[in-house]
Short mmCIF file of C-alpha atoms and ligand atoms in Angstrom, two decimals:
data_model
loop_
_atom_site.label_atom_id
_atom_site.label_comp_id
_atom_site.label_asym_id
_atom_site.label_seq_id
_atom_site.Cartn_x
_atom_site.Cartn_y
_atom_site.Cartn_z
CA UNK A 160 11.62 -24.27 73.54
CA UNK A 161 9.88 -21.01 73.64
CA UNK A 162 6.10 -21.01 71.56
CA UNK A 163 5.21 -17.79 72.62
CA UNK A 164 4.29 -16.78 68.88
CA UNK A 165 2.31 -19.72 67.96
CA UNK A 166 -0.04 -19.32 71.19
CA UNK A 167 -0.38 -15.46 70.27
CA UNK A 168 -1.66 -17.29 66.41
CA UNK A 169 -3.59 -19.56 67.79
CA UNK A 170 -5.28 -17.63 69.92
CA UNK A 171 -6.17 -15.49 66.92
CA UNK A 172 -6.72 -17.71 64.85
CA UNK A 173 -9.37 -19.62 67.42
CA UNK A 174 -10.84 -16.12 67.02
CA UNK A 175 -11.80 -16.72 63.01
CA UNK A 176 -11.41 -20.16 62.01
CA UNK A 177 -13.04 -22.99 63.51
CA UNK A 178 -10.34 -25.08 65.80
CA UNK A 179 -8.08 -22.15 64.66
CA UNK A 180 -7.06 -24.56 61.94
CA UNK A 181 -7.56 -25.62 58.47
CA UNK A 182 -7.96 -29.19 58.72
CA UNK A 183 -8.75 -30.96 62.32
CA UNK A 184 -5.73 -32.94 62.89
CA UNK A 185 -3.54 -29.79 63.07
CA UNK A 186 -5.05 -28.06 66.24
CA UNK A 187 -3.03 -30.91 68.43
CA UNK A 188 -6.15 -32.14 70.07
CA UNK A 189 -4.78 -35.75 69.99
CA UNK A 190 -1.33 -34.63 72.01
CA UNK A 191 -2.62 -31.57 73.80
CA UNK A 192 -0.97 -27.96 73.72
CA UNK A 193 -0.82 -25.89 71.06
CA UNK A 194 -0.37 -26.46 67.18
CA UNK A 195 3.33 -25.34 66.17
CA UNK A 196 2.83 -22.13 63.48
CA UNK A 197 5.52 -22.76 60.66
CA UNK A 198 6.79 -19.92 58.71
CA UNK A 199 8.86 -21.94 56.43
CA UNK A 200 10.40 -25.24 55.40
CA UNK A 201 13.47 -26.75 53.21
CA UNK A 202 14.85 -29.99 52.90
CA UNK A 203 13.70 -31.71 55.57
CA UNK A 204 13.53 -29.22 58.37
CA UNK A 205 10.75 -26.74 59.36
CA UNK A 206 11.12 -23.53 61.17
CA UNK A 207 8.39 -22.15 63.45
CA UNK A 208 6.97 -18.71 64.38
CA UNK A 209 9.54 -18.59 67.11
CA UNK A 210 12.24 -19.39 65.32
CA UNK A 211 12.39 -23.51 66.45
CA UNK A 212 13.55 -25.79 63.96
CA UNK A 213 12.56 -29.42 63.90
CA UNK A 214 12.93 -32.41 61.85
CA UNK A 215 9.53 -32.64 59.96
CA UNK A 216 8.14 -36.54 59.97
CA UNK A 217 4.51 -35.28 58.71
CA UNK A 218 5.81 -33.82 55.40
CA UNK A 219 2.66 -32.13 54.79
CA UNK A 220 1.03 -35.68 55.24
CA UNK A 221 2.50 -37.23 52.66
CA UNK A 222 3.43 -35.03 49.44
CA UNK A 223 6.92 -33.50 50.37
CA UNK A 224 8.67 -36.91 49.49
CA UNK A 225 11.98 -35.12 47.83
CA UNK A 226 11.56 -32.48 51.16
CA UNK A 227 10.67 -28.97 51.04
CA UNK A 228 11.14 -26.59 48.43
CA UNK A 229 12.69 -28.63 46.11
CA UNK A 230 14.46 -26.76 43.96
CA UNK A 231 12.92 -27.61 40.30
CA UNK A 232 10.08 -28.11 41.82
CA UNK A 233 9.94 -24.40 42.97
CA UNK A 234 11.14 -23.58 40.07
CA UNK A 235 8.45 -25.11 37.89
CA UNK A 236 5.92 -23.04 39.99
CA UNK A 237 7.59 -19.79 39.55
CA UNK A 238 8.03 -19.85 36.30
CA UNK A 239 4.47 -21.30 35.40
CA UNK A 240 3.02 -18.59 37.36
CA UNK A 241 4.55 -16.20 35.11
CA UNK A 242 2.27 -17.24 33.00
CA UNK A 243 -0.98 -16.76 34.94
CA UNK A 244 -2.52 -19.37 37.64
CA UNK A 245 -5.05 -20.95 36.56
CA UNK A 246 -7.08 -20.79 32.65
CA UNK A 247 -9.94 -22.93 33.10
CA UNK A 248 -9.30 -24.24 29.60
CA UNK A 249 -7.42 -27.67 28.74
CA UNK A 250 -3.54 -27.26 28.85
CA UNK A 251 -0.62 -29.48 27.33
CA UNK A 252 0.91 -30.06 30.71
CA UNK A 253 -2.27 -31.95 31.87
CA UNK A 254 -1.84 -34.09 28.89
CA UNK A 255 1.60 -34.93 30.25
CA UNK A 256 0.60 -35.19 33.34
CA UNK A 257 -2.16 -37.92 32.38
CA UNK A 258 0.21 -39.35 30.07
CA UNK A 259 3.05 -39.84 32.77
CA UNK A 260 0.66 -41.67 35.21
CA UNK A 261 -1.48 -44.03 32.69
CA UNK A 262 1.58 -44.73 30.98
CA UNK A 263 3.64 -45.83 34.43
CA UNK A 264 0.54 -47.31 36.39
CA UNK A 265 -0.94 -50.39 35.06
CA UNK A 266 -4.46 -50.95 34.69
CA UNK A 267 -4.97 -46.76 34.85
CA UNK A 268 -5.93 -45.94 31.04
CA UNK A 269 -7.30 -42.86 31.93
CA UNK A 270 -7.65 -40.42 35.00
CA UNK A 271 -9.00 -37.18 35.96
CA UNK A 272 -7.52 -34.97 37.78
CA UNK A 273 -9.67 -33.21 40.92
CA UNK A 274 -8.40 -30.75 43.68
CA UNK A 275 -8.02 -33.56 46.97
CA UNK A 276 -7.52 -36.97 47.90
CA UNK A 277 -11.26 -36.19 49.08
CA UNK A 278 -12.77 -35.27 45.68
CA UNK A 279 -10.76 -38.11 44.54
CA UNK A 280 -12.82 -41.00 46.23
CA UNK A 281 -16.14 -39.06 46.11
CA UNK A 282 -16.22 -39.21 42.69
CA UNK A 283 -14.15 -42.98 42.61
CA UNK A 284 -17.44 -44.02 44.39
CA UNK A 285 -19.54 -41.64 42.09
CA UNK A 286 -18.39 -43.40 39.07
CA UNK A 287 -18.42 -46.90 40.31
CA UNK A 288 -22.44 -46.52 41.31
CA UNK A 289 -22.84 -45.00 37.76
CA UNK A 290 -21.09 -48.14 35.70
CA UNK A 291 -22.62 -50.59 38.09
CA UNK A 292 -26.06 -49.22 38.60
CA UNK A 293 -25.85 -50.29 42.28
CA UNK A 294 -25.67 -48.22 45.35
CA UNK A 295 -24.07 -50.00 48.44
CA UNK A 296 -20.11 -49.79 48.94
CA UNK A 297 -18.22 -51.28 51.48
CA UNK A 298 -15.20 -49.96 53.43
CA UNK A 299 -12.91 -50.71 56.24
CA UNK A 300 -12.90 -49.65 60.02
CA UNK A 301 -10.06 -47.23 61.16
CA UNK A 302 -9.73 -46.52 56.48
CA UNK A 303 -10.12 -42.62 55.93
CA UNK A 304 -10.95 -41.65 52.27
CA UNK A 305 -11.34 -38.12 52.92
CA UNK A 306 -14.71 -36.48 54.14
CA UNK A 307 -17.20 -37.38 51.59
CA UNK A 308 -20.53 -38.16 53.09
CA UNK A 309 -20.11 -41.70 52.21
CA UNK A 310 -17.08 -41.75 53.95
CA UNK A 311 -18.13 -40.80 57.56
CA UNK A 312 -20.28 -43.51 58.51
CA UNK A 313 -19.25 -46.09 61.30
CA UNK A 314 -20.02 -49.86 61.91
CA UNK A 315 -24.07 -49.98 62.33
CA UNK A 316 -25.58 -51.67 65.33
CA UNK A 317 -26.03 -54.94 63.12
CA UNK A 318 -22.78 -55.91 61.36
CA UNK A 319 -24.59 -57.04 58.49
CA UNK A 320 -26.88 -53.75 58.12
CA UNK A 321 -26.11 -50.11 56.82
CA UNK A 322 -23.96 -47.93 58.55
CA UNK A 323 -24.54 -44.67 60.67
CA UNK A 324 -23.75 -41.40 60.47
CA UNK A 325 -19.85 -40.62 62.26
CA UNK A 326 -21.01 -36.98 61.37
CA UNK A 327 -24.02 -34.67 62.09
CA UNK A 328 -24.95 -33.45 58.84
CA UNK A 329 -24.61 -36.53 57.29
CA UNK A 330 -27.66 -38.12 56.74
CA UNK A 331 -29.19 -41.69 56.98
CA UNK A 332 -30.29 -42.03 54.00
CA UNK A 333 -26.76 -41.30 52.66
CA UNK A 334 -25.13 -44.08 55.80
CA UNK A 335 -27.78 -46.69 54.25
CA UNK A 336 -25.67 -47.41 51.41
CA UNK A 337 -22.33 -47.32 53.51
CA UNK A 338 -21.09 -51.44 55.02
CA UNK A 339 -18.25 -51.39 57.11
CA UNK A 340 -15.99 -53.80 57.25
CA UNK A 341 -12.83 -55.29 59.20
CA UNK A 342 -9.73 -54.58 57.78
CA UNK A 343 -7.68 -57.85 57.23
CA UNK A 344 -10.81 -59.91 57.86
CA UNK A 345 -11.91 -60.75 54.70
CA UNK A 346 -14.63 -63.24 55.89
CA UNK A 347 -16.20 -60.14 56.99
CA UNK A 348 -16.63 -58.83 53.37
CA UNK A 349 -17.71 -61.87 52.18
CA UNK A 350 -20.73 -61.48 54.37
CA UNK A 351 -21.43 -58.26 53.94
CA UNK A 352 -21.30 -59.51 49.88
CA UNK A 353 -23.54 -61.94 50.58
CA UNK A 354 -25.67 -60.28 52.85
CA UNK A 355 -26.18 -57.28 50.36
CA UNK A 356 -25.66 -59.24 46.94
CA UNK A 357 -26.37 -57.51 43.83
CA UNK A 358 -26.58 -54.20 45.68
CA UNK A 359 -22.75 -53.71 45.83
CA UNK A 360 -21.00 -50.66 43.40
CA UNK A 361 -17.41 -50.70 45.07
CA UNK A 362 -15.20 -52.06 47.72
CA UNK A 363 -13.01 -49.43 48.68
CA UNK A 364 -9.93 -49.39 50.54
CA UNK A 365 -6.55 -48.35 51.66
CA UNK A 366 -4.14 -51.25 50.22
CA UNK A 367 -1.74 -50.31 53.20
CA UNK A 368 -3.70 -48.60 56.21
CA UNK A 369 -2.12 -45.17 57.11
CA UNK A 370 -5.08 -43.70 59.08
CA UNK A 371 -4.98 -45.82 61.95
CA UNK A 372 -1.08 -45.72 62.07
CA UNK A 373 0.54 -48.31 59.54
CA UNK A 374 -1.34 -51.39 59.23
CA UNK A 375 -0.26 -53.33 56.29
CA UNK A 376 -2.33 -55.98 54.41
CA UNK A 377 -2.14 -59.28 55.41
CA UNK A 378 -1.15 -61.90 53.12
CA UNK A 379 -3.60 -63.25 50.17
CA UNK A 380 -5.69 -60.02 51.75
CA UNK A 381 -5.81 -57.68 48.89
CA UNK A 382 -6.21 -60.88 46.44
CA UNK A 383 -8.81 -62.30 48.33
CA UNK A 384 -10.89 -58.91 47.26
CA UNK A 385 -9.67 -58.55 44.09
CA UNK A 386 -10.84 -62.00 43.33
CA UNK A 387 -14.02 -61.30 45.27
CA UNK A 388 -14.98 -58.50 42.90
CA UNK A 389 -14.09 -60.33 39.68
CA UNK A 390 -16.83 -63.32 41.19
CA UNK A 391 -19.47 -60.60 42.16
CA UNK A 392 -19.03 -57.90 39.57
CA UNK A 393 -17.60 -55.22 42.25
CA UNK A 394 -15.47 -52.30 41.52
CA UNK A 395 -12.37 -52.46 43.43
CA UNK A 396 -11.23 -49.19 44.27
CA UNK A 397 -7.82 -48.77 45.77
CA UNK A 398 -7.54 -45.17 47.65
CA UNK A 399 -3.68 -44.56 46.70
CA UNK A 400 -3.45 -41.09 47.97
CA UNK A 401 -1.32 -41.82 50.70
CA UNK A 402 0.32 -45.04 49.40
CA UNK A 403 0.76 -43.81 45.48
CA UNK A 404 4.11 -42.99 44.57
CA UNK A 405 5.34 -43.32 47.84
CA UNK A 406 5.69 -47.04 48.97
CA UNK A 407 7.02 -47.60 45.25
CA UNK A 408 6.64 -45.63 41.58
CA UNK A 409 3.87 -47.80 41.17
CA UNK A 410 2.39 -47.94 44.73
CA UNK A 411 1.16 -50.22 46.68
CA UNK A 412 -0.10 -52.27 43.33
CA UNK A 413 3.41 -53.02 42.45
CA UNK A 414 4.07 -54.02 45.98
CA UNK A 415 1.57 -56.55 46.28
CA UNK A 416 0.43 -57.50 43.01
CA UNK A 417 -3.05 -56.45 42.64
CA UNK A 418 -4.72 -54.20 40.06
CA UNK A 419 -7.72 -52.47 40.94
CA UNK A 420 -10.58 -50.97 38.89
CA UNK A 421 -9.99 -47.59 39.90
CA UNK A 422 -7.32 -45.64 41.88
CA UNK A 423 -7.18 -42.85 43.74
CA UNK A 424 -4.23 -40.34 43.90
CA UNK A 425 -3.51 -37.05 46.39
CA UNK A 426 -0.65 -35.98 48.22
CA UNK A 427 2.49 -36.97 45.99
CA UNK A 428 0.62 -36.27 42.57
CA UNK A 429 0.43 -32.71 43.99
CA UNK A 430 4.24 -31.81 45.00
CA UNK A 431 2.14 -29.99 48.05
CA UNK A 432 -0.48 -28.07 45.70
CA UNK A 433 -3.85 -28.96 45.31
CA UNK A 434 -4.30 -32.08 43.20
CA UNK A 435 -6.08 -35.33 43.36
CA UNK A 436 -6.68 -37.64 40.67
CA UNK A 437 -8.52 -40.89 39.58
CA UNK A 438 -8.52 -43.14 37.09
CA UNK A 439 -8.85 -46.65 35.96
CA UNK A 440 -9.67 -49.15 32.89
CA UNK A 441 -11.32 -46.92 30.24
CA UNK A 442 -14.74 -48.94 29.92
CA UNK A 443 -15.18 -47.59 33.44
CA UNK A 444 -13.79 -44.16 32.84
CA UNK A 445 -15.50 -43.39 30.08
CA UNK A 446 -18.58 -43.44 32.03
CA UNK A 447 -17.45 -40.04 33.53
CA UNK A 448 -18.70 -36.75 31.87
CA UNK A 449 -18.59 -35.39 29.06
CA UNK A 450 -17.58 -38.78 27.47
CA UNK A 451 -20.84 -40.25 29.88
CA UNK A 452 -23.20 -39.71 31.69
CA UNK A 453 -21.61 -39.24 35.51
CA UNK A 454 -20.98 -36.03 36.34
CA UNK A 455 -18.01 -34.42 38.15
CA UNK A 456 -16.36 -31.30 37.63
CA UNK A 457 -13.74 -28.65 39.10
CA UNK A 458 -12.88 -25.06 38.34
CA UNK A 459 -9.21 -25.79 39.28
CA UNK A 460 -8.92 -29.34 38.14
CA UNK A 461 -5.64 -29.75 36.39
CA UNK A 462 -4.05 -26.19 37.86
CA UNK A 463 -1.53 -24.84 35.64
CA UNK A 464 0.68 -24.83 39.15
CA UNK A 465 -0.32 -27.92 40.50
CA UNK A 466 0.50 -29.75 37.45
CA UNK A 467 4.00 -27.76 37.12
CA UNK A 468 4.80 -29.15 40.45
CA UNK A 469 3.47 -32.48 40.45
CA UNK A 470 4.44 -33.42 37.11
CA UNK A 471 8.06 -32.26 38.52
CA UNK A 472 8.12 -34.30 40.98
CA UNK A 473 6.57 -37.39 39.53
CA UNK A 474 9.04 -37.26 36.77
CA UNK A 475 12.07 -37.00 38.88
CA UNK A 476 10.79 -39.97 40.93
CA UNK A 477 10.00 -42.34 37.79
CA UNK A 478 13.68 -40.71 36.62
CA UNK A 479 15.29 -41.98 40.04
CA UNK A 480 13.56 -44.83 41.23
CA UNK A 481 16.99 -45.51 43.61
CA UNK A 482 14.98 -42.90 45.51
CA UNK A 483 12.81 -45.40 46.53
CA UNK A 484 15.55 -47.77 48.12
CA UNK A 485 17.39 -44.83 50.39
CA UNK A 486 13.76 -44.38 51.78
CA UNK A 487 13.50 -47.98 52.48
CA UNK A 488 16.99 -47.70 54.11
CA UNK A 489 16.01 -44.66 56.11
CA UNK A 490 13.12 -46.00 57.10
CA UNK A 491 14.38 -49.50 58.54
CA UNK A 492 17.17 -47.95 60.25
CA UNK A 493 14.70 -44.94 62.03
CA UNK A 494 12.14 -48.52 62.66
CA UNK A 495 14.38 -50.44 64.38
CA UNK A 496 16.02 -47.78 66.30
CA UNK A 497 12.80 -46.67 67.55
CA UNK A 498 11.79 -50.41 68.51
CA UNK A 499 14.91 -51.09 69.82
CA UNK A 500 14.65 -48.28 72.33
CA UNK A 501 11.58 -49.07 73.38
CA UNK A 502 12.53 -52.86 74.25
CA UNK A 503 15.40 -51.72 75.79
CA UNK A 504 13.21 -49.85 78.74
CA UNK A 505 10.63 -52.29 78.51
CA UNK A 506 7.59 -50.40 76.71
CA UNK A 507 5.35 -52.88 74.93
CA UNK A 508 5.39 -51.69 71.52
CA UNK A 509 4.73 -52.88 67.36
CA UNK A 510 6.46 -51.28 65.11
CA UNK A 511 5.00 -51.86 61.79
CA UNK A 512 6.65 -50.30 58.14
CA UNK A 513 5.98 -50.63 54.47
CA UNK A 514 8.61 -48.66 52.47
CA UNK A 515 9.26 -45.14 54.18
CA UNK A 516 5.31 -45.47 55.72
CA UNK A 517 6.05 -45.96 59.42
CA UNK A 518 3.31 -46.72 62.27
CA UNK A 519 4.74 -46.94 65.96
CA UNK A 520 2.32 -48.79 68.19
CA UNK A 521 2.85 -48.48 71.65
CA UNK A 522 1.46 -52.23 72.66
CA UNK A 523 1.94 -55.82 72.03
CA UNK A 524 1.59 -56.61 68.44
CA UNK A 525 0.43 -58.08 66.18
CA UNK A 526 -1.31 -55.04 65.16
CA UNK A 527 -3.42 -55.66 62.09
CA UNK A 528 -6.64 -54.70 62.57
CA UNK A 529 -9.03 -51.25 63.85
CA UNK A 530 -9.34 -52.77 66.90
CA UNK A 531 -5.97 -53.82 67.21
CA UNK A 532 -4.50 -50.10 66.54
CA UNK A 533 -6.99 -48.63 69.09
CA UNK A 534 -5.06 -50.75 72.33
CA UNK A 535 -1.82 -48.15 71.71
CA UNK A 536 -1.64 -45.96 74.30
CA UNK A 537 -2.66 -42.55 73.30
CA UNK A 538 -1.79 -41.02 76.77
CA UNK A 539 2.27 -41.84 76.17
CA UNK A 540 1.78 -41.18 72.28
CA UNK A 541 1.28 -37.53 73.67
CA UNK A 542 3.71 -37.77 75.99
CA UNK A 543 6.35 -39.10 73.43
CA UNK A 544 5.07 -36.48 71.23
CA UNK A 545 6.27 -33.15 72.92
CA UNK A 546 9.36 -34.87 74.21
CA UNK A 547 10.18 -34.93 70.54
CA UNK A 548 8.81 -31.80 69.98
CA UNK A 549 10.61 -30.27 72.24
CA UNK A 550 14.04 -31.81 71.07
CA UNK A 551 13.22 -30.30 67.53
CA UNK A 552 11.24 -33.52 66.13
CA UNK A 553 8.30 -32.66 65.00
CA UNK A 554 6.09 -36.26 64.99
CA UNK A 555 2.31 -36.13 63.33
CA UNK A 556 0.56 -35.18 66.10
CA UNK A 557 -1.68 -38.38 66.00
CA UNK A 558 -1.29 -42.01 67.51
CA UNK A 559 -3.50 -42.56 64.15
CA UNK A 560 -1.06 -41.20 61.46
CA UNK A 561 1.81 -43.14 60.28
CA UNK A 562 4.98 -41.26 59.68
CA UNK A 563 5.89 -39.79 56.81
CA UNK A 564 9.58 -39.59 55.50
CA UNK A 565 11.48 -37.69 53.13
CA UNK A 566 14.40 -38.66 51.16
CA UNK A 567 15.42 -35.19 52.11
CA UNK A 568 16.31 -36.40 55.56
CA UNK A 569 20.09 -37.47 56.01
CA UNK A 570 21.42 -40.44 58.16
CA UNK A 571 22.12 -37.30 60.75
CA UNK A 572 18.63 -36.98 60.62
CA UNK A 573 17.96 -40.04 61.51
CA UNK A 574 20.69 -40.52 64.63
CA UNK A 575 19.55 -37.21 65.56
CA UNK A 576 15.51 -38.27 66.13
CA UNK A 577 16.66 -41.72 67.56
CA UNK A 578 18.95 -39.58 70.02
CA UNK A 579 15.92 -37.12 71.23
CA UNK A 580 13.50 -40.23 70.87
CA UNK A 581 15.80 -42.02 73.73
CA UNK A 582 16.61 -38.82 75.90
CA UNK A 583 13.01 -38.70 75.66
CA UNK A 584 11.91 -42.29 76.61
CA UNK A 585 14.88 -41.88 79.88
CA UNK A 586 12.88 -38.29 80.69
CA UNK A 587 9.65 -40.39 80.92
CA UNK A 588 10.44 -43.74 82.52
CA UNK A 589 12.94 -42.01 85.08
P1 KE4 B 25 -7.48 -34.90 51.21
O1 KE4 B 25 -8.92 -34.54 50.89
O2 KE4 B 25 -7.12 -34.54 52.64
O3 KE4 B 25 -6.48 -34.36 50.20
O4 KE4 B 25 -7.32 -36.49 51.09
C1 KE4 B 25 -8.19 -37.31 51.82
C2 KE4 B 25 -7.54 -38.68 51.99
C3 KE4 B 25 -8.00 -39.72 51.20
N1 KE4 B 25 -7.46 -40.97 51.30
C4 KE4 B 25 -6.46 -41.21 52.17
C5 KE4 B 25 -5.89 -42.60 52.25
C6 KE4 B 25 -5.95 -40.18 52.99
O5 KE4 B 25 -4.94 -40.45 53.88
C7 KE4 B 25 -6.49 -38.89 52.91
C8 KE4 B 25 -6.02 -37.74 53.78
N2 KE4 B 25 -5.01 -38.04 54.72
C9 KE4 B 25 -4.97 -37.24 55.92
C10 KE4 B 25 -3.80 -37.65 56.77
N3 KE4 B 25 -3.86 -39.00 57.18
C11 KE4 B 25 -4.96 -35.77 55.61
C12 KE4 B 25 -4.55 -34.88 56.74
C13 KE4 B 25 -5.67 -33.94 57.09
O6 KE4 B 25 -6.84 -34.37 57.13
O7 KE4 B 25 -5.33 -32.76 57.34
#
């Protein structure tokens, strides 16, 4: 495969943008070489800068679940940019919007739509301190809620004391009121609980993991906390934006059977435009301004155009949930043809899935904690990585990300990536 056009952008864009990217996980540093410059995408194929085509497994991280360019979904943008982009006054389609997700997601009676899956849990964790009057939270090793200040702390020196900074520029007096905990291990909440009671706003979380690879919850995990927070008075905050409308209509809540205070949306929500959400039982969301007293705001909250497309999309999902069950199909077959391939030449690998979410773990399972997902190994991730690439599958370019699917992708798809992911796997062990 020739990149020669992507190296000329990157080295330009190296020249004007720090990394040369956007967002860090695009510049390739976990796989090496350069990041692939895509000029356009449909179905479930992109096409680079030179031409390449590849079947796309990062989907723009998550929201392309119909595949690019959807047709109504396009469509809905067009025309509603006809009618200018943006108004900064209230609209009718962010009615329906609000109206299609409280009245599909139980336990959401209202949300608020923000601009990111970032702005989403900042102000999730905003409006939990505000209703509880407390200040700690507590989230998971190897969880990513975005880049909030609160977010990018890791495990203190103490397990039992406040976190530290994962960041420069975020400060200690902001890590203070940041616990870490293990994912799965919910002894290890209890003690931070314990250790910090009557101090604690929210317990935040991914309900499946998708930022260390897949790591779903164990069982009586997610019940364990929700029952926690109901004994201590803790807001429960699901972080959704990878796992809403994707693992099921109803996410990861319908899959397992918990409700939480508050959940957070991105991604999906968005068709691929701006848009993050989050919402929850009204006595809590009523606390949010102007209705209370916690502020949060955004110019472009509720975009005519990123409502147009999300509210496309979400309705065609809730309209054909069967979507949901040709991922799942998809999915298992891609799964086990991966594992299977892997077995066959001996490569110790875990292979863990929840609905079209797919994490490939290249050690002996069980994988189902941080630590856990750090023993793959990252060298023949990369390695595996531009084999596919190479072959025209284009794999998130992390050991950390899970795959995403779309329902775009056809059973040729499929056979196709499980041929190149074989030619590949004979390349390397020959
Ligand atoms: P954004 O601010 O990137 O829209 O959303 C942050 C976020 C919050 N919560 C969860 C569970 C998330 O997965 C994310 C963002 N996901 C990553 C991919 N794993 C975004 C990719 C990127 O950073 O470019």
């Amino acid at each position: 495969m020739n990149y020669q056009n992507s190296k000329n952008l990157f080295e330009r864009a190296s020249k004007v943008i720090p990394g040369g990217v956007n967002s860090p996980v695009r510049a390739f540093n976990s796989v090496g070489g350069t990041p692939i410059f895509i000029t356009k995408a449909k179905g479930a194929y992109l096409w680079d800068e030179d031409g390449n085509k590849y079947i796309d497994y990062i989907s723009s991280w998550g929201p392309m679940l119909l595949g690019h360019a959807e047709p109504d979904i396009v469509k809905a943008v067009q025309e509603t940019a006809l009618n200018s982009t943006s108004f900064g006054a209230p609209t009718r389609l962010e009615v329906e919007m609000a109206e299609l997700i409280t009245g599909s997601i139980p336990g959401i009676d209202k949300i608020r739509m923000v601009n990111s899956g970032t702005e989403a849990t900042m102000s999730a964790i905003r409006v939990a301190r505000g209703y509880t009057g407390k200040n700690k939270i507590i989230k998971f090793k190897g969880n990513y809620h975005g880049h909030g200040d609160s977010f990018l702390i890791e495990a203190g020196s103490g397990a039992l004391t406040m976190g530290e900074p994962s960041s420069p520029g975020v400060t200690e007096g902001t890590a203070k009121d940041t616990l870490n905990a293990e994912y799965n291990d919910l002894d290890s909440v209890k003690k931070l609980a314990e250790a910090n009671t009557g101090d604690i706003a929210a317990i935040i979380l991914e309900p499946i993991a998708g930022n260390m690879g897949c790591i779903p919850p164990k069982e009586g995990f997610l019940k364990g906390l929700r029952e926690l927070c109901d004994d201590k008075g803790i807001v429960l905050i699901l972080d959704e934006v990878m796992t809403g409308f994707r693992v099921d209509f109803q996410g990861a809540q319908k899959i397992y059977g918990v409700t939480a205070d508050i959940v957070t949306y991105g991604k999906i929500i968005g068709a691929g435009l701006p848009v993050g959400a989050y919402g929850g039982k009204k006595e809590i969301m009523d606390y949010v301004a102007p209705t209370g007293p916690v502020y949060q705001a955004g110019t472009l909250s509720g975009n005519p155009l990123a409502m147009a497309a999300g509210y496309t999309l979400l309705k065609k999902l809730k309209e054909n949930p069967q979507v949901y069950e040709e991922l799942e199909k998809k999915a298992s077959v891609l799964a086990n043809g991966i594992g299977q391939i892997l077995s066959d030449h001996d490569i110790p690998n875990t292979l863990n899935r929840v609905g079209s979410m797919v994490g490939v773990f290249y050690c002996e399972g069980p994988v189902e904690t941080f630590e856990d997902a750090n023993r793959t190994d990252k060298e023949l991730f990369g390695k595996i990585f531009h084999g596919m690439l190479k072959r025209g599958v284009h794999l998130p370019p992390s050991p950390f990300e899970a795959f995403f699917l779309s329902n775009a992708l056809t059973s040729e798809d499929i056979s196709n990536t499980l041929t190149a992911f074989e030619e590949t796997i004979n390349e390397l062990t020959r």
